[in-house]
Each structure stands twice: as C-alpha cells, then as structure tokens.
Coordinates of C-alpha atoms (C1' of nucleotides) in Angstrom, one line a residue:
Chain W
M1 CA 47.1 -60.6 65.5
K2 CA 50.3 -58.9 64.7
S3 CA 50.2 -56.7 67.8
V4 CA 49.8 -59.7 70.1
L5 CA 52.8 -61.8 69.2
A6 CA 55.0 -59.6 71.2
A7 CA 58.3 -61.2 72.3
A8 CA 60.1 -59.1 69.7
P9 CA 61.7 -55.9 71.1
G10 CA 58.7 -53.8 70.3
P11 CA 59.4 -50.1 69.8
A12 CA 57.1 -47.3 70.9
K13 CA 56.9 -48.7 74.4
K14 CA 59.6 -47.1 76.5
G15 CA 58.6 -43.8 75.1
S16 CA 56.2 -43.8 77.9
T17 CA 53.6 -41.1 77.4
R18 CA 53.6 -40.8 73.7
K19 CA 50.3 -39.4 72.4
K20 CA 50.1 -38.2 68.8
G21 CA 53.6 -38.9 67.7
W22 CA 53.2 -38.1 64.1
A23 CA 55.4 -35.2 63.3
L24 CA 58.1 -35.5 65.9
G25 CA 60.9 -34.7 63.4
S26 CA 59.2 -31.4 62.5
D27 CA 58.6 -30.4 66.1
I28 CA 62.2 -31.2 67.0
G29 CA 63.5 -29.3 64.0
A30 CA 61.4 -26.3 64.9
D31 CA 62.6 -26.3 68.5
L32 CA 66.2 -26.7 67.5
E33 CA 65.8 -23.9 65.0
T34 CA 64.4 -21.7 67.7
Q35 CA 67.3 -22.5 70.0
I36 CA 69.8 -21.6 67.3
I37 CA 68.0 -18.4 66.4
E38 CA 67.7 -17.3 70.0
G39 CA 71.4 -17.9 70.5
R40 CA 71.1 -20.8 73.0
L41 CA 73.0 -22.9 70.6
S42 CA 76.0 -20.9 69.3
P43 CA 77.6 -21.5 65.9
G44 CA 79.9 -24.4 66.0
A45 CA 78.0 -26.1 68.8
K46 CA 78.0 -29.9 68.4
L47 CA 74.6 -31.4 67.9
D48 CA 74.9 -34.9 69.2
E49 CA 72.1 -37.1 67.9
V50 CA 71.8 -39.3 70.9
T51 CA 71.9 -36.4 73.4
I52 CA 69.2 -34.5 71.5
G53 CA 67.1 -37.7 71.2
N54 CA 67.3 -38.3 74.9
H55 CA 66.3 -34.7 75.6
Y56 CA 63.1 -35.1 73.6
S57 CA 62.6 -38.7 74.6
V58 CA 62.9 -39.8 71.0
S59 CA 65.2 -42.1 69.0
R60 CA 67.9 -40.9 66.7
T61 CA 65.8 -41.3 63.5
P62 CA 63.5 -38.2 63.8
V63 CA 66.5 -36.3 65.2
R64 CA 68.5 -37.1 62.1
E65 CA 65.7 -36.1 59.8
A66 CA 65.3 -32.8 61.7
L67 CA 69.0 -32.1 61.4
R68 CA 69.0 -32.9 57.7
A69 CA 66.2 -30.5 57.1
L70 CA 68.0 -27.8 59.1
A71 CA 71.2 -28.5 57.1
A72 CA 69.3 -28.0 53.8
K73 CA 68.2 -24.7 55.2
G74 CA 71.7 -23.7 56.0
L75 CA 71.3 -23.5 59.7
V76 CA 73.3 -26.7 60.4
E77 CA 76.4 -28.2 58.8
F78 CA 77.3 -31.9 58.5
Q79 CA 81.0 -32.6 58.9
P80 CA 82.0 -36.0 57.7
R81 CA 82.9 -38.4 60.5
I82 CA 82.1 -35.6 63.0
G83 CA 78.4 -35.1 62.8
A84 CA 76.1 -32.1 62.9
I85 CA 77.1 -28.7 64.2
V86 CA 75.4 -25.4 64.2
A87 CA 76.4 -23.6 61.0
R88 CA 79.4 -21.4 61.3
P89 CA 79.6 -19.3 58.1
T90 CA 82.8 -17.4 57.4
V91 CA 82.9 -13.6 57.8
G92 CA 82.7 -13.3 54.1
E93 CA 79.5 -15.4 53.9
V94 CA 77.9 -13.4 56.7
M95 CA 78.7 -10.2 54.8
D96 CA 77.2 -11.6 51.7
L97 CA 74.1 -12.8 53.5
F98 CA 73.6 -9.3 55.0
E99 CA 74.0 -7.8 51.6
V100 CA 71.4 -10.0 50.1
V101 CA 69.0 -9.3 53.0
A102 CA 69.6 -5.6 52.6
E103 CA 68.8 -5.8 48.9
L104 CA 65.7 -7.9 49.4
E105 CA 64.4 -5.6 52.1
G106 CA 65.0 -2.7 49.7
V107 CA 62.9 -4.5 47.1
A108 CA 60.2 -5.1 49.6
A109 CA 60.1 -1.4 50.4
R110 CA 59.8 -0.5 46.7
L111 CA 57.0 -3.1 46.1
A112 CA 55.3 -1.9 49.3
C113 CA 55.1 1.6 47.8
E114 CA 53.3 0.2 44.8
R115 CA 51.0 -2.3 46.4
M116 CA 50.2 -1.5 50.0
D117 CA 46.6 -1.0 51.0
E118 CA 45.1 0.9 53.9
A119 CA 45.6 -2.0 56.3
D120 CA 49.2 -2.3 55.4
E121 CA 49.8 1.3 55.8
K122 CA 48.1 1.3 59.1
L123 CA 50.3 -1.5 60.4
I124 CA 53.4 0.3 59.2
V125 CA 52.4 3.4 61.0
E126 CA 51.6 1.5 64.2
T127 CA 54.8 -0.5 64.2
H128 CA 56.8 2.6 63.5
H129 CA 55.3 4.3 66.5
S130 CA 55.9 1.3 68.6
C131 CA 59.6 1.5 67.6
I132 CA 59.8 5.0 68.8
E133 CA 58.1 4.1 72.1
A134 CA 60.4 1.1 72.5
A135 CA 63.4 3.2 71.8
S136 CA 62.5 5.7 74.5
S137 CA 61.9 2.8 76.9
L138 CA 65.6 2.0 76.6
D139 CA 64.9 -1.7 76.7
P140 CA 67.1 -3.2 74.0
K141 CA 65.2 -6.5 74.0
K142 CA 61.9 -4.7 73.4
Y143 CA 63.4 -2.5 70.6
Y144 CA 64.9 -5.6 68.9
Q145 CA 61.4 -7.1 68.8
T146 CA 59.5 -4.0 67.8
N147 CA 62.1 -3.3 65.1
G148 CA 61.4 -6.7 63.6
Q149 CA 57.7 -6.0 63.5
F150 CA 58.3 -2.8 61.6
H151 CA 60.4 -4.6 59.0
E152 CA 57.8 -7.4 58.8
A153 CA 55.1 -4.9 58.2
I154 CA 56.9 -3.5 55.2
Q155 CA 57.4 -7.0 53.9
K156 CA 53.8 -7.8 54.3
A157 CA 52.9 -4.6 52.4
A158 CA 55.0 -5.8 49.5
H159 CA 52.4 -8.6 48.9
N160 CA 54.9 -11.2 47.9
Q161 CA 54.9 -14.3 50.1
M162 CA 58.0 -15.7 48.7
L163 CA 59.9 -12.5 49.1
S164 CA 58.9 -12.5 52.8
E165 CA 59.9 -16.1 53.2
Q166 CA 63.3 -15.5 51.7
I167 CA 64.0 -12.5 53.9
E168 CA 62.8 -14.4 57.0
H169 CA 64.9 -17.4 56.1
L170 CA 68.1 -15.3 55.6
N171 CA 67.4 -13.5 58.8
K172 CA 67.3 -16.8 60.6
R173 CA 70.7 -17.6 59.3
L174 CA 72.0 -14.2 60.4
S175 CA 70.3 -14.0 63.8
P176 CA 73.2 -15.4 65.8
Y177 CA 75.3 -12.5 64.6
R178 CA 72.5 -9.9 64.5
R179 CA 72.0 -10.3 68.2
F180 CA 75.3 -8.8 68.9
I181 CA 74.0 -5.4 67.9
T182 CA 71.5 -5.3 70.6
F183 CA 74.2 -4.3 73.1
R184 CA 75.7 -1.5 71.0
P185 CA 74.9 1.8 72.7
G186 CA 73.7 4.6 70.5
R187 CA 72.7 2.3 67.8
T188 CA 69.0 2.8 68.5
E189 CA 69.0 6.5 67.8
T190 CA 70.7 6.1 64.5
A191 CA 68.4 3.3 63.5
L192 CA 65.4 5.3 64.5
R193 CA 66.5 8.2 62.2
E194 CA 66.9 5.7 59.4
H195 CA 63.5 4.3 60.1
E196 CA 62.0 7.8 59.9
E197 CA 63.5 8.2 56.4
V198 CA 62.1 4.9 55.3
F199 CA 58.8 5.7 56.8
S200 CA 58.3 9.1 55.2
A201 CA 59.3 7.7 51.8
L202 CA 56.8 4.9 52.2
L203 CA 54.0 7.3 53.0
K204 CA 54.9 9.4 50.0
R205 CA 54.9 6.2 47.9
D206 CA 58.4 7.1 46.8
G207 CA 59.6 3.6 45.9
A208 CA 63.1 4.5 44.9
A209 CA 63.7 6.5 48.1
A210 CA 62.2 3.9 50.3
S211 CA 64.1 1.1 48.7
T212 CA 67.4 2.9 49.1
A213 CA 66.7 4.1 52.6
L214 CA 65.8 0.6 53.8
R215 CA 68.6 -1.0 52.0
D216 CA 71.1 1.3 53.5
H217 CA 69.5 0.9 56.9
V218 CA 70.2 -2.8 56.8
R219 CA 73.6 -2.2 55.4
V220 CA 74.6 0.0 58.3
L221 CA 73.2 -2.6 60.7
A222 CA 75.4 -5.2 58.9
E223 CA 78.5 -3.1 59.2
D224 CA 78.0 -2.3 62.8
T225 CA 77.2 -5.9 63.6
L226 CA 80.3 -7.2 61.8
A227 CA 82.5 -4.5 63.4
L228 CA 81.2 -5.4 66.8
A229 CA 81.6 -9.1 66.2
R230 CA 85.1 -8.6 65.0
S231 CA 86.0 -6.5 68.0
L232 CA 84.6 -9.2 70.4
K233 CA 86.0 -12.3 68.8
F234 CA 89.2 -11.4 67.0
Chain S
M1 CA 86.0 -60.7 65.2
K2 CA 82.9 -58.7 65.1
S3 CA 82.6 -59.0 61.4
V4 CA 82.9 -62.8 61.5
L5 CA 80.2 -63.7 63.9
A6 CA 77.5 -63.4 61.2
A7 CA 74.4 -65.4 62.0
A8 CA 72.6 -62.1 62.9
P9 CA 70.6 -60.6 60.1
G10 CA 73.5 -58.5 59.2
P11 CA 72.9 -55.5 56.9
A12 CA 75.1 -54.4 54.1
K13 CA 75.1 -57.8 52.6
K14 CA 72.2 -58.0 50.1
G15 CA 73.2 -54.6 48.9
S16 CA 75.5 -56.6 46.7
T17 CA 78.3 -54.4 45.3
R18 CA 78.4 -51.6 47.9
K19 CA 81.7 -49.8 47.8
K20 CA 81.9 -46.5 49.6
G21 CA 78.4 -46.2 51.0
W22 CA 79.0 -43.2 53.1
A23 CA 77.0 -40.4 51.6
L24 CA 74.2 -42.2 50.0
G25 CA 71.6 -39.8 51.2
S26 CA 73.3 -36.8 49.6
D27 CA 73.8 -38.6 46.3
I28 CA 70.2 -39.7 46.2
G29 CA 69.0 -36.3 47.0
A30 CA 71.2 -34.8 44.3
D31 CA 69.9 -37.2 41.8
L32 CA 66.3 -36.7 42.7
E33 CA 66.9 -33.0 42.5
T34 CA 68.3 -33.3 39.0
Q35 CA 65.3 -35.4 38.0
I36 CA 62.9 -32.8 39.3
I37 CA 64.8 -30.0 37.7
E38 CA 65.1 -31.7 34.3
G39 CA 61.4 -32.4 34.3
R40 CA 61.6 -36.2 34.5
L41 CA 59.6 -35.9 37.7
S42 CA 56.7 -33.5 37.3
P43 CA 55.2 -31.5 40.1
G44 CA 52.7 -33.6 42.0
A45 CA 54.5 -36.9 41.2
K46 CA 54.5 -39.3 44.0
L47 CA 57.8 -40.1 45.6
D48 CA 57.4 -43.5 47.1
E49 CA 60.2 -44.3 49.6
V50 CA 60.4 -48.0 48.9
T51 CA 60.3 -47.6 45.2
I52 CA 63.1 -45.0 45.2
G53 CA 65.0 -47.1 47.7
N54 CA 64.8 -50.1 45.4
H55 CA 65.8 -48.0 42.4
Y56 CA 69.0 -47.1 44.1
S57 CA 69.4 -50.4 45.9
V58 CA 69.2 -48.6 49.2
S59 CA 67.0 -48.9 52.2
R60 CA 64.3 -46.3 53.1
T61 CA 66.4 -44.5 55.7
P62 CA 68.7 -42.5 53.3
V63 CA 65.8 -42.0 51.0
R64 CA 63.8 -40.4 53.8
E65 CA 66.7 -38.1 54.7
A66 CA 67.1 -37.1 51.1
L67 CA 63.4 -36.3 50.8
R68 CA 63.5 -34.3 54.1
A69 CA 66.4 -32.2 52.8
L70 CA 64.6 -31.6 49.5
A71 CA 61.4 -30.7 51.4
A72 CA 63.4 -28.1 53.4
K73 CA 64.6 -26.7 50.1
G74 CA 61.1 -26.4 48.8
L75 CA 61.4 -28.9 46.0
V76 CA 59.4 -31.6 47.7
E77 CA 56.2 -31.5 49.9
F78 CA 55.2 -33.9 52.5
Q79 CA 51.5 -34.6 52.7
P80 CA 50.4 -36.3 56.0
R81 CA 49.4 -39.9 55.5
I82 CA 50.3 -39.6 51.8
G83 CA 54.0 -39.2 51.7
A84 CA 56.3 -37.1 49.6
I85 CA 55.4 -35.5 46.3
V86 CA 57.2 -33.2 44.0
A87 CA 56.3 -29.7 45.1
R88 CA 53.4 -28.2 43.3
P89 CA 53.3 -24.5 44.1
T90 CA 50.2 -22.5 43.3
V91 CA 50.2 -20.1 40.4
G92 CA 50.5 -17.2 42.8
E93 CA 53.6 -18.8 44.4
V94 CA 55.2 -19.3 41.1
M95 CA 54.5 -15.7 40.2
D96 CA 56.0 -14.5 43.5
L97 CA 59.1 -16.8 42.9
F98 CA 59.6 -15.4 39.5
E99 CA 59.4 -11.9 40.8
V100 CA 62.0 -12.5 43.5
V101 CA 64.3 -14.1 41.0
A102 CA 63.9 -11.1 38.7
E103 CA 64.7 -8.7 41.5
L104 CA 67.7 -10.7 42.6
E105 CA 69.1 -10.9 39.1
G106 CA 68.6 -7.2 38.8
V107 CA 70.6 -6.8 42.0
A108 CA 73.3 -9.0 40.6
A109 CA 73.5 -6.9 37.5
R110 CA 73.9 -3.7 39.5
L111 CA 76.6 -5.2 41.7
A112 CA 78.3 -6.6 38.7
C113 CA 78.6 -3.1 37.3
E114 CA 80.4 -2.1 40.5
R115 CA 82.6 -5.1 41.0
M116 CA 83.4 -7.0 37.9
D117 CA 87.0 -7.4 36.9
E118 CA 88.5 -8.2 33.6
A119 CA 87.9 -12.0 33.8
D120 CA 84.3 -11.4 34.7
E121 CA 83.8 -9.1 31.8
K122 CA 85.5 -11.5 29.5
L123 CA 83.2 -14.3 30.5
I124 CA 80.1 -12.1 30.1
V125 CA 81.2 -11.1 26.6
E126 CA 81.9 -14.7 25.7
T127 CA 78.6 -16.1 27.0
H128 CA 76.7 -13.3 25.3
H129 CA 78.3 -14.2 22.0
S130 CA 77.5 -17.8 22.7
C131 CA 73.9 -16.9 23.1
I132 CA 73.8 -15.2 19.8
E133 CA 75.4 -18.2 18.2
A134 CA 73.0 -20.6 19.9
A135 CA 70.0 -18.5 18.9
S136 CA 71.1 -18.6 15.2
S137 CA 71.5 -22.4 15.5
L138 CA 67.8 -22.6 16.2
D139 CA 68.4 -25.3 18.8
P140 CA 66.2 -24.4 21.7
K141 CA 67.9 -26.8 24.0
K142 CA 71.3 -25.3 23.3
Y143 CA 70.0 -21.7 23.7
Y144 CA 68.4 -22.7 27.0
Q145 CA 71.7 -23.8 28.3
T146 CA 73.8 -20.9 26.9
N147 CA 71.3 -18.5 28.2
G148 CA 71.8 -19.9 31.6
Q149 CA 75.5 -19.5 31.3
F150 CA 75.1 -15.8 30.5
H151 CA 73.0 -15.2 33.5
E152 CA 75.5 -17.1 35.6
A153 CA 78.3 -15.0 34.3
I154 CA 76.5 -11.9 35.5
Q155 CA 75.9 -13.5 38.9
K156 CA 79.6 -14.4 39.2
A157 CA 80.6 -10.9 38.4
A158 CA 78.5 -9.6 41.3
H159 CA 81.0 -11.3 43.6
N160 CA 78.4 -12.4 46.2
Q161 CA 78.3 -16.1 46.7
M162 CA 75.1 -16.1 48.7
L163 CA 73.3 -14.0 46.1
S164 CA 74.3 -16.6 43.5
E165 CA 73.1 -19.4 45.7
Q166 CA 69.8 -17.8 46.3
I167 CA 69.2 -17.2 42.6
E168 CA 70.3 -20.8 41.8
H169 CA 68.1 -22.2 44.4
L170 CA 65.0 -20.3 43.3
N171 CA 65.7 -21.1 39.7
K172 CA 65.7 -24.8 40.7
R173 CA 62.2 -24.4 42.2
L174 CA 61.1 -22.7 39.0
S175 CA 62.7 -25.0 36.5
P176 CA 59.7 -27.2 36.0
Y177 CA 57.8 -24.2 34.8
R178 CA 60.7 -22.5 33.1
R179 CA 61.1 -25.3 30.7
F180 CA 57.8 -24.6 29.1
I181 CA 59.2 -21.5 27.5
T182 CA 61.8 -23.4 25.5
F183 CA 59.1 -24.4 23.0
R184 CA 57.7 -20.9 22.5
P185 CA 58.6 -19.7 19.0
G186 CA 59.9 -16.2 18.6
R187 CA 60.8 -16.0 22.2
T188 CA 64.5 -16.3 21.4
E189 CA 64.7 -13.2 19.3
T190 CA 63.0 -11.1 22.0
A191 CA 65.2 -12.5 24.7
L192 CA 68.3 -11.7 22.6
R193 CA 67.3 -8.1 22.2
E194 CA 66.8 -7.9 25.9
H195 CA 70.2 -9.5 26.5
E196 CA 71.7 -6.9 24.2
E197 CA 70.3 -4.2 26.4
V198 CA 71.6 -5.8 29.6
F199 CA 75.0 -6.4 27.9
S200 CA 75.6 -2.8 26.8
A201 CA 74.5 -1.4 30.1
L202 CA 77.0 -3.8 31.8
L203 CA 79.8 -2.7 29.6
K204 CA 79.0 0.9 30.3
R205 CA 79.0 0.1 34.0
D206 CA 75.5 1.6 34.2
G207 CA 74.2 -0.2 37.2
A208 CA 70.7 1.2 37.2
A209 CA 70.1 0.5 33.5
A210 CA 71.6 -3.0 33.8
S211 CA 69.6 -3.8 36.8
T212 CA 66.3 -2.6 35.3
A213 CA 67.0 -4.3 32.0
L214 CA 67.9 -7.7 33.5
R215 CA 65.0 -7.5 35.9
D216 CA 62.5 -6.8 33.2
H217 CA 64.1 -9.5 31.0
V218 CA 63.3 -12.1 33.7
R219 CA 59.9 -10.6 34.3
V220 CA 59.0 -11.0 30.6
L221 CA 60.2 -14.5 30.8
A222 CA 58.0 -15.1 33.8
E223 CA 54.9 -13.6 32.1
D224 CA 55.5 -15.6 28.9
T225 CA 56.1 -18.8 30.9
L226 CA 53.0 -18.4 33.0
A227 CA 50.8 -17.5 30.0
L228 CA 52.1 -20.5 28.2
A229 CA 51.6 -22.8 31.2
R230 CA 48.1 -21.5 31.6
S231 CA 47.3 -22.1 28.0
L232 CA 48.5 -25.6 28.2
K233 CA 47.1 -26.7 31.5
F234 CA 43.9 -24.8 32.2
Chain O
dT1 C1' 20.5 -55.2 44.2
dG2 C1' 22.3 -51.6 47.0
dC3 C1' 24.5 -50.1 51.1
dG4 C1' 27.2 -50.6 55.2
dT5 C1' 30.7 -52.6 57.9
dA6 C1' 34.8 -55.2 58.6
dC7 C1' 39.1 -57.0 57.2
dG8 C1' 43.2 -57.0 54.6
dT9 C1' 46.8 -54.4 52.4
dC10 C1' 49.7 -50.4 51.8
dG11 C1' 52.7 -47.0 53.2
dT12 C1' 54.6 -43.9 56.4
dG13 C1' 56.6 -42.9 61.3
dT14 C1' 59.5 -44.5 64.8
dA15 C1' 62.8 -47.6 67.2
dT16 C1' 66.5 -50.7 67.3
dA17 C1' 70.6 -53.4 65.6
dC18 C1' 74.8 -53.6 63.1
dA19 C1' 79.0 -51.8 60.4
dC20 C1' 82.7 -48.8 60.0
dG21 C1' 85.9 -45.0 60.6
dA22 C1' 88.2 -41.9 64.0
dA23 C1' 90.1 -40.3 68.2
dG24 C1' 92.0 -41.0 72.6
dC25 C1' 94.4 -43.7 75.8
dC26 C1' 97.4 -47.2 77.4
dT27 C1' 101.2 -50.1 77.0
dA28 C1' 105.5 -51.5 75.5
dA29 C1' 109.8 -51.0 73.3
dT30 C1' 113.8 -48.3 72.2
Chain T
dA1 C1' 111.5 -40.9 79.4
dT2 C1' 109.5 -40.5 75.0
dT3 C1' 107.4 -42.3 71.1
dA4 C1' 105.0 -45.5 68.4
dG5 C1' 101.6 -48.9 67.8
dG6 C1' 97.5 -51.2 69.0
dC7 C1' 93.1 -51.4 71.3
dT8 C1' 89.0 -49.7 73.2
dT9 C1' 85.4 -46.6 73.0
dC10 C1' 82.5 -43.4 70.7
dG11 C1' 79.6 -41.7 67.2
dT12 C1' 77.7 -41.6 62.7
dG13 C1' 75.7 -44.1 58.5
dT14 C1' 72.7 -47.7 57.0
dA15 C1' 69.5 -51.7 57.3
dT16 C1' 65.7 -53.9 59.3
dA17 C1' 61.6 -54.6 62.4
dC18 C1' 57.5 -53.0 64.3
dA19 C1' 53.2 -49.7 65.1
dC20 C1' 49.5 -47.3 63.3
dG21 C1' 46.4 -44.7 60.3
dA22 C1' 44.1 -44.8 55.6
dC23 C1' 42.2 -46.7 51.7
dG24 C1' 40.1 -50.3 49.1
dT25 C1' 37.5 -54.3 48.6
dA26 C1' 34.6 -57.9 49.6
dC27 C1' 31.0 -60.0 52.0
dG28 C1' 26.7 -59.9 54.5
dC29 C1' 22.3 -58.1 55.5
dA30 C1' 18.2 -55.5 54.3

DNA sequence: TGCGTACGTCGTGTATACACGAAGCCTAAT
DNA sequence: ATTAGGCTTCGTGTATACACGACGTACGCA
C-alpha cells in the first residue's frame, strides 16, 4: 500500500544499483580513513560533503555521519561555517602524540615479556627476520610495512586488546607524518639496530630493557620524523 | 523574500523557542556523555533516537550524529537492526582498559617528575591535602571528586596534552564501573596511603617510584572495582 | 486448543527540502 | 580609480519524508 502511492519524490531510486545499503556510513568512514592514513588526503584538505557523497553515489546524510565519527576519533576537524577538513594538529600535538605512542609501545614490550606464549614469540621472531630481509631489499615501502608487522607482533604478545587499539588509533592519527620518514636515507639501518636491541631483550624476557628500548626506538623515529617534516615544510 | 513565502512545510517552526541552533549535535552529545558518565544511563540502556530527540526538542538528525560520535569514542555501541545502546564492554575489556589507564597514569607520574614547575607542584600539594580533608569528612562523593583532581594535577604536571586526553577519555569509558568503588568501605584509607606514596615520590622527583606507585594505585582500584562489580552482578 | 502464517507497527537507514551564515563579486558613488 | 555596500552563490545545519527489515500479535486452520 504505502509503496504504491508513489507520486512523492521517493528516495532510494536514483541511487541506481543499490544492493545492501545498510551500513553505508561505516563503509564511507572506513574508506575516508584509509585515504587519510595513506596520505591521499593531506592534513588540511577540505572534505566537501556533496563531493564525497557524489563520489560514493550517496546522499549527504551518511557522509555527515561518517565525518562525525572520524572527527570523534581525531582524524577530522569541524570548523564552524567551513565544514570538515582532515585534522591538522599542531607540531606540539604531534610531538605529544608520538610521545604517548612511544610510552604505550614500551608498555606493550614490558607486558609482552611477562605474557607472551610460544606462538607470540614465534611471530616476533618471524617478523623480526622479515624486517632484516626487507631492509636488505632496500625497498622503503616494504620495510615500512614489515616494520609495522614487527610492532604489531609485540602488541599482540602483550595480550591487551585495548592497549593494541589505543596504539593503532594513535598511529592512525600520526600516519600522515610518519610517512615522511620512509624517504630518510640511513634510517633503516639505525632502526634495525634498535629492533635488534628490543628483540634480544624480549627473548631474554627482560621487561625493563625491552620497554626502554622500544620506547626509545619510537622516540627516535618521532624526532627524525619531526626534524624531516620541519625541514620540508618550514 | 525567501523566509516569507511560507506555505511549504517549513522546518524550524515547531521547535518553538529555538535561538542559536547551530551546534545542537555537539551539545546533545556532550549531555548524553555526561549522563553516561554519571551513571544515569547504565551500560546496555537503549538510546532511542526519537525519544532522545523529543527530550531535547530536536529532530533525529542531530541525535544520530551525536550517537555516531559517541560510538566512535567507544561510549556507545550500534547493534544492527536494534539501534544504539550504552556501551557494555566485557569484563575482559574493562580489565584491559583499567590496565591501560594504570600504565598511562604511571607514565604521567614519571613525566611529571621530569617536567613539573612550581605551579604544578603547588597544585599537586593542594589537591593532595584536599584529598586528606575529603577523606576525613567521610563524604564518598566528595572524596571521589577530590581524588580526581589529584590525578588530574599529576597529568597536568606531565605537560603532555594528548596523554591527558587519552587518560580522560579512557576514564570516561570506565566511569560506569569506577563508580561502584565509591561505596566500598575502607577503600578510602588504603587509597590515601597509596596517594601518600605517590606524593612523596613526586616531591623527591623519583620518576620510577612515582610511576610504579601511581600505576599500582590504579591497579588496586581496578581490582577492587572489578571484585565489587562481580559480587554485585554475578 | 495449539501452531503457523500473515499483517500491522516500530524503529532505523537514507534521501530530500529548507534556513541561515559567509565569502566573493559586481556595481555604484565619491 | 578606488572603495564601500549590496547581492548572489555556496555550503553547512536541521527538519521532514520515505524505504525496508524485524518483532509482535492475532487470526485461521488442523
């Protein structure tokens, strides 16, 4: 009955081939998030609701909800009367974020020493070796990825889901800046030495040493990244 | 001209006394957040969009956006075909969250030892004394509040805005469970002794001791809270 | 009387319509 | 020619309308 009276400007018709259509907002949010993380949307980039909606063949509503969710996560900022832009934290905020990540990764290393089982250790060993391989391949992109797997393996070994989520979340906010470092020559060798230190401490179950080593490893990364970003942009 | 042609089912008319109406979603989100934190909305409580909209004399749209934002923050969960409910993490998740908070507060204590200036130290001393006073007043509510101020003072002294935000955010997610502990008799005395330990380590600028003491303080709180919650609900 | 099916109601997901502020541009006046 | 003022256009914030799945209830049939 209801669906027959037509005449009214019925929605969900020009959308052409809509199939499931039940979590559009989430999908769009995830895709936008990926684009921000991968650097295709730079900090400060304007996120026009209509443009994005057209791109996904969706109306503004789900786009707005996706943007709100990203804003709550800190990846997007809303400026009154302007709209949404990709979050552009200050240098100080980026430094603070890096520091928190470094501390959290240090915590993960310490907890991993206490809690990791054989499977965790196996994964850590494997990813560490993958890092060495990737470093020798001289493919920055590959090393960037493998490096992430090593860090993830440690977080997994800490057996604290919330800790992993927090680290992942903060890393997402930092990824636009972190990517700079991929291009820094000589960085890989230093990183690998630091990895080695973390690695041996983990195998020895020396929580304090592993924590300090991993924390400092991330700190160094942060300093290099910020120095590089400064030299490029200011 | 435009505003005169009426006839069309113009919006913003039945809303009666709307004045500014430009950030409704944020306001609603903040208010809902407060209600969740203060325990007026318990975990699992259903958040009906229309009901909430009526309560604030607003349509569903800003309510939806507010709920999406809260969901991204982890305070609200969306269940397909059911709608939004106040987040109800598992016991394991709550334990993990507590652990992360404990670690972060420990980090804050260590950083505070390195970075606090006179004003920070003054605030720490003042809030510590307020805690002692509040404890002797035997007013749990008052102690709960003063205790929070002491912890905040330490975070402030760490001079890392992002660290403070993370701790605050996680504490919001934990607040429904944290409130249990207010009613536990004898808890205050123990907490005060632990505070004393943190306090003296801070004054001595002993980062390691302050970090451990504060971390363990939060850990004990977590254990007590979980034990109490379990005894009440299971 | 018990069970199955169908219909009605409810609530969310999405689309569209309108209001309101802001910025840019054009015109006119000094 | 330059500047000031108004108008047009653009884009966001909010409200409303429609679509669609789920749950509950009632009626009919065995």
